[in-house]
Amino acid sequence: MNKIAAKQFNDEINRYKYTLRFCSKICEWETFKVKAGKLFDYVESIEMMEIEHKFFRVSKVMVAILFLFLVVIFQIDPAIHPEYARFRELLILTAIAGCCFEVYFFFNFRMYMKGKTLYYTARREDFIRNIEEDFRGSTIPGEAAQEREETTLVTS
């Protein structure tokens, strides 16, 4: 994630934090749950985007290296250079191993993403429940009434 995107992400998280804190102070727990769910959705979408970006960046490097190996393999002619025949065999085996690793890497990534989407709702509910418990534990009941009075005075 570049610096500008990271700053925007942090700003958005801070807005959610202040909104959640305000909702917990005035004991609006249903609104709190909705906002916490939106926070989870936002963080999850950014995380998925970053994971995909990193995966494809690594995959591009691996494919470029494999392509380079193919170019070198086809450039070596064992009839002209008999001493390079063993080197060509080694490059072929390395390219095959690289292809197998890339396929394994791709399927592992797909299974990981499928697992994340499969358990999305359970993780979302756990997140909402846990963050609500955290905020309920940190909220002082008398503070909510005082905050509500200050808010109505400022807005009127």
PDB file of C-alpha atoms in Angstrom:
ATOM      1  CA  MET A   1       0.000   0.000   0.000  1.00  0.00           C
ATOM      2  CA  ASN A   2       1.443   3.352  -0.942  1.00  0.00           C
ATOM      3  CA  LYS A   3       1.664   6.257   1.495  1.00  0.00           C
ATOM      4  CA  ILE A   4      -1.359   8.133   0.148  1.00  0.00           C
ATOM      5  CA  ALA A   5      -3.585   5.056   0.307  1.00  0.00           C
ATOM      6  CA  ALA A   6      -2.293   4.245   3.795  1.00  0.00           C
ATOM      7  CA  LYS A   7      -3.100   7.781   4.970  1.00  0.00           C
ATOM      8  CA  GLN A   8      -6.612   7.554   3.502  1.00  0.00           C
ATOM      9  CA  PHE A   9      -7.074   4.166   5.152  1.00  0.00           C
ATOM     10  CA  ASN A  10      -5.954   5.496   8.540  1.00  0.00           C
ATOM     11  CA  ASP A  11      -8.225   8.528   8.196  1.00  0.00           C
ATOM     12  CA  GLU A  12     -11.200   6.333   7.401  1.00  0.00           C
ATOM     13  CA  ILE A  13     -10.436   4.026  10.344  1.00  0.00           C
ATOM     14  CA  ASN A  14     -10.217   7.049  12.644  1.00  0.00           C
ATOM     15  CA  ARG A  15     -13.622   8.255  11.444  1.00  0.00           C
ATOM     16  CA  TYR A  16     -15.097   4.852  12.217  1.00  0.00           C
ATOM     17  CA  LYS A  17     -13.367   4.856  15.617  1.00  0.00           C
ATOM     18  CA  TYR A  18     -14.833   8.226  16.577  1.00  0.00           C
ATOM     19  CA  THR A  19     -18.279   7.201  15.332  1.00  0.00           C
ATOM     20  CA  LEU A  20     -18.147   3.961  17.323  1.00  0.00           C
ATOM     21  CA  ARG A  21     -16.933   5.783  20.407  1.00  0.00           C
ATOM     22  CA  PHE A  22     -19.773   8.310  20.128  1.00  0.00           C
ATOM     23  CA  CYS A  23     -22.381   5.573  19.628  1.00  0.00           C
ATOM     24  CA  SER A  24     -21.085   3.695  22.664  1.00  0.00           C
ATOM     25  CA  LYS A  25     -21.137   6.819  24.830  1.00  0.00           C
ATOM     26  CA  ILE A  26     -24.787   7.510  24.039  1.00  0.00           C
ATOM     27  CA  CYS A  27     -25.615   3.769  24.304  1.00  0.00           C
ATOM     28  CA  GLU A  28     -26.919   3.435  20.743  1.00  0.00           C
ATOM     29  CA  TRP A  29     -25.892  -0.200  20.417  1.00  0.00           C
ATOM     30  CA  GLU A  30     -27.928  -1.021  17.301  1.00  0.00           C
ATOM     31  CA  THR A  31     -26.314   1.878  15.416  1.00  0.00           C
ATOM     32  CA  PHE A  32     -22.996   0.771  16.882  1.00  0.00           C
ATOM     33  CA  LYS A  33     -23.453  -2.736  15.430  1.00  0.00           C
ATOM     34  CA  VAL A  34     -24.298  -1.343  11.987  1.00  0.00           C
ATOM     35  CA  LYS A  35     -21.236   0.935  12.008  1.00  0.00           C
ATOM     36  CA  ALA A  36     -18.993  -1.866  13.306  1.00  0.00           C
ATOM     37  CA  GLY A  37     -20.232  -4.090  10.477  1.00  0.00           C
ATOM     38  CA  LYS A  38     -19.412  -1.372   7.954  1.00  0.00           C
ATOM     39  CA  LEU A  39     -15.964  -1.015   9.511  1.00  0.00           C
ATOM     40  CA  PHE A  40     -15.375  -4.754   9.139  1.00  0.00           C
ATOM     41  CA  ASP A  41     -16.547  -4.667   5.517  1.00  0.00           C
ATOM     42  CA  TYR A  42     -14.223  -1.749   4.766  1.00  0.00           C
ATOM     43  CA  VAL A  43     -11.182  -3.341   6.379  1.00  0.00           C
ATOM     44  CA  GLU A  44     -11.934  -6.688   4.756  1.00  0.00           C
ATOM     45  CA  SER A  45     -12.222  -5.164   1.275  1.00  0.00           C
ATOM     46  CA  ILE A  46      -8.915  -3.308   1.677  1.00  0.00           C
ATOM     47  CA  GLU A  47      -7.230  -6.457   3.005  1.00  0.00           C
ATOM     48  CA  MET A  48      -8.492  -8.573   0.083  1.00  0.00           C
ATOM     49  CA  MET A  49      -7.344  -5.950  -2.403  1.00  0.00           C
ATOM     50  CA  GLU A  50      -3.862  -5.801  -0.858  1.00  0.00           C
ATOM     51  CA  ILE A  51      -3.530  -9.589  -0.689  1.00  0.00           C
ATOM     52  CA  GLU A  52      -4.498  -9.925  -4.352  1.00  0.00           C
ATOM     53  CA  HIS A  53      -2.106  -7.135  -5.307  1.00  0.00           C
ATOM     54  CA  LYS A  54       0.808  -8.816  -3.502  1.00  0.00           C
ATOM     55  CA  PHE A  55      -0.067 -12.241  -4.904  1.00  0.00           C
ATOM     56  CA  PHE A  56      -0.137 -11.018  -8.483  1.00  0.00           C
ATOM     57  CA  ARG A  57       3.058  -9.038  -7.997  1.00  0.00           C
ATOM     58  CA  VAL A  58       4.888 -12.183  -6.835  1.00  0.00           C
ATOM     59  CA  SER A  59       3.261 -14.235  -9.596  1.00  0.00           C
ATOM     60  CA  LYS A  60       4.417 -11.773 -12.254  1.00  0.00           C
ATOM     61  CA  VAL A  61       8.009 -12.090 -11.041  1.00  0.00           C
ATOM     62  CA  MET A  62       7.798 -15.890 -11.075  1.00  0.00           C
ATOM     63  CA  VAL A  63       6.328 -15.956 -14.603  1.00  0.00           C
ATOM     64  CA  ALA A  64       9.032 -13.536 -15.810  1.00  0.00           C
ATOM     65  CA  ILE A  65      11.753 -15.781 -14.386  1.00  0.00           C
ATOM     66  CA  LEU A  66      10.162 -18.851 -15.984  1.00  0.00           C
ATOM     67  CA  PHE A  67       9.931 -17.033 -19.314  1.00  0.00           C
ATOM     68  CA  LEU A  68      13.610 -16.109 -19.035  1.00  0.00           C
ATOM     69  CA  PHE A  69      14.435 -19.778 -18.401  1.00  0.00           C
ATOM     70  CA  LEU A  70      12.477 -20.753 -21.539  1.00  0.00           C
ATOM     71  CA  VAL A  71      14.352 -18.214 -23.645  1.00  0.00           C
ATOM     72  CA  VAL A  72      17.697 -19.506 -22.363  1.00  0.00           C
ATOM     73  CA  ILE A  73      16.636 -23.138 -22.911  1.00  0.00           C
ATOM     74  CA  PHE A  74      15.663 -22.497 -26.525  1.00  0.00           C
ATOM     75  CA  GLN A  75      18.870 -20.556 -27.182  1.00  0.00           C
ATOM     76  CA  ILE A  76      21.059 -23.474 -26.149  1.00  0.00           C
ATOM     77  CA  ASP A  77      21.635 -25.901 -29.001  1.00  0.00           C
ATOM     78  CA  PRO A  78      23.227 -29.118 -27.735  1.00  0.00           C
ATOM     79  CA  ALA A  79      24.404 -29.995 -31.267  1.00  0.00           C
ATOM     80  CA  ILE A  80      26.599 -26.894 -31.416  1.00  0.00           C
ATOM     81  CA  HIS A  81      27.614 -26.857 -27.761  1.00  0.00           C
ATOM     82  CA  PRO A  82      27.649 -30.471 -26.480  1.00  0.00           C
ATOM     83  CA  GLU A  83      29.055 -29.385 -23.086  1.00  0.00           C
ATOM     84  CA  TYR A  84      25.907 -27.303 -22.489  1.00  0.00           C
ATOM     85  CA  ALA A  85      23.566 -30.294 -22.847  1.00  0.00           C
ATOM     86  CA  ARG A  86      23.745 -31.048 -19.111  1.00  0.00           C
ATOM     87  CA  PHE A  87      23.195 -27.353 -18.312  1.00  0.00           C
ATOM     88  CA  ARG A  88      20.107 -27.350 -20.571  1.00  0.00           C
ATOM     89  CA  GLU A  89      18.694 -30.389 -18.772  1.00  0.00           C
ATOM     90  CA  LEU A  90      19.220 -28.639 -15.457  1.00  0.00           C
ATOM     91  CA  LEU A  91      17.405 -25.526 -16.730  1.00  0.00           C
ATOM     92  CA  ILE A  92      14.517 -27.666 -17.999  1.00  0.00           C
ATOM     93  CA  LEU A  93      14.165 -29.380 -14.621  1.00  0.00           C
ATOM     94  CA  THR A  94      14.338 -26.019 -12.858  1.00  0.00           C
ATOM     95  CA  ALA A  95      11.670 -24.572 -15.147  1.00  0.00           C
ATOM     96  CA  ILE A  96       9.401 -27.577 -14.521  1.00  0.00           C
ATOM     97  CA  ALA A  97       9.887 -27.190 -10.770  1.00  0.00           C
ATOM     98  CA  GLY A  98       9.137 -23.466 -11.053  1.00  0.00           C
ATOM     99  CA  CYS A  99       5.942 -24.175 -12.986  1.00  0.00           C
ATOM    100  CA  CYS A 100       4.852 -26.715 -10.391  1.00  0.00           C
ATOM    101  CA  PHE A 101       5.551 -24.217  -7.608  1.00  0.00           C
ATOM    102  CA  GLU A 102       3.583 -21.521  -9.422  1.00  0.00           C
ATOM    103  CA  VAL A 103       0.600 -23.864  -9.848  1.00  0.00           C
ATOM    104  CA  TYR A 104       0.806 -24.853  -6.163  1.00  0.00           C
ATOM    105  CA  PHE A 105       1.096 -21.167  -5.181  1.00  0.00           C
ATOM    106  CA  PHE A 106      -1.956 -20.287  -7.279  1.00  0.00           C
ATOM    107  CA  PHE A 107      -4.129 -23.112  -5.891  1.00  0.00           C
ATOM    108  CA  ASN A 108      -3.039 -22.334  -2.342  1.00  0.00           C
ATOM    109  CA  PHE A 109      -4.015 -18.705  -2.886  1.00  0.00           C
ATOM    110  CA  ARG A 110      -7.408 -19.714  -4.300  1.00  0.00           C
ATOM    111  CA  MET A 111      -8.092 -21.987  -1.323  1.00  0.00           C
ATOM    112  CA  TYR A 112      -7.105 -19.219   1.086  1.00  0.00           C
ATOM    113  CA  MET A 113      -9.430 -16.724  -0.611  1.00  0.00           C
ATOM    114  CA  LYS A 114     -12.246 -19.283  -0.715  1.00  0.00           C
ATOM    115  CA  GLY A 115     -11.792 -19.902   3.024  1.00  0.00           C
ATOM    116  CA  LYS A 116     -11.895 -16.200   3.762  1.00  0.00           C
ATOM    117  CA  THR A 117     -15.139 -15.758   1.825  1.00  0.00           C
ATOM    118  CA  LEU A 118     -16.672 -18.957   3.217  1.00  0.00           C
ATOM    119  CA  TYR A 119     -16.241 -17.860   6.841  1.00  0.00           C
ATOM    120  CA  TYR A 120     -16.884 -14.159   6.156  1.00  0.00           C
ATOM    121  CA  THR A 121     -20.200 -13.882   8.009  1.00  0.00           C
ATOM    122  CA  ALA A 122     -18.924 -15.757  11.068  1.00  0.00           C
ATOM    123  CA  ARG A 123     -15.810 -13.582  11.253  1.00  0.00           C
ATOM    124  CA  ARG A 124     -17.946 -10.452  10.799  1.00  0.00           C
ATOM    125  CA  GLU A 125     -20.287 -11.420  13.645  1.00  0.00           C
ATOM    126  CA  ASP A 126     -17.334 -12.274  15.897  1.00  0.00           C
ATOM    127  CA  PHE A 127     -15.739  -8.910  15.095  1.00  0.00           C
ATOM    128  CA  ILE A 128     -18.937  -6.994  15.884  1.00  0.00           C
ATOM    129  CA  ARG A 129     -19.501  -8.905  19.118  1.00  0.00           C
ATOM    130  CA  ASN A 130     -15.898  -8.489  20.284  1.00  0.00           C
ATOM    131  CA  ILE A 131     -15.656  -4.786  19.478  1.00  0.00           C
ATOM    132  CA  GLU A 132     -19.012  -4.188  21.160  1.00  0.00           C
ATOM    133  CA  GLU A 133     -17.746  -5.935  24.311  1.00  0.00           C
ATOM    134  CA  ASP A 134     -14.604  -3.799  24.223  1.00  0.00           C
ATOM    135  CA  PHE A 135     -16.555  -0.569  23.906  1.00  0.00           C
ATOM    136  CA  ARG A 136     -19.164  -1.591  26.483  1.00  0.00           C
ATOM    137  CA  GLY A 137     -16.364  -2.240  28.957  1.00  0.00           C
ATOM    138  CA  SER A 138     -14.797   1.154  28.359  1.00  0.00           C
ATOM    139  CA  THR A 139     -18.003   3.216  28.433  1.00  0.00           C
ATOM    140  CA  ILE A 140     -18.938   4.980  31.655  1.00  0.00           C
ATOM    141  CA  PRO A 141     -22.753   5.095  31.995  1.00  0.00           C
ATOM    142  CA  GLY A 142     -22.868   8.601  33.504  1.00  0.00           C
ATOM    143  CA  GLU A 143     -20.688   9.868  30.678  1.00  0.00           C
ATOM    144  CA  ALA A 144     -23.355   8.986  28.100  1.00  0.00           C
ATOM    145  CA  ALA A 145     -25.993  11.301  29.577  1.00  0.00           C
ATOM    146  CA  GLN A 146     -23.488  14.151  29.873  1.00  0.00           C
ATOM    147  CA  GLU A 147     -22.311  13.614  26.274  1.00  0.00           C
ATOM    148  CA  ARG A 148     -25.917  13.599  25.012  1.00  0.00           C
ATOM    149  CA  GLU A 149     -26.648  16.900  26.814  1.00  0.00           C
ATOM    150  CA  GLU A 150     -23.498  18.513  25.398  1.00  0.00           C
ATOM    151  CA  THR A 151     -24.395  17.364  21.912  1.00  0.00           C
ATOM    152  CA  THR A 152     -27.914  18.756  22.071  1.00  0.00           C
ATOM    153  CA  LEU A 153     -26.621  22.074  23.436  1.00  0.00           C
ATOM    154  CA  VAL A 154     -24.056  22.413  20.672  1.00  0.00           C
ATOM    155  CA  THR A 155     -26.465  21.502  17.856  1.00  0.00           C
ATOM    156  CA  SER A 156     -29.320  23.749  19.039  1.00  0.00           C
TER     157      SER A 156
END
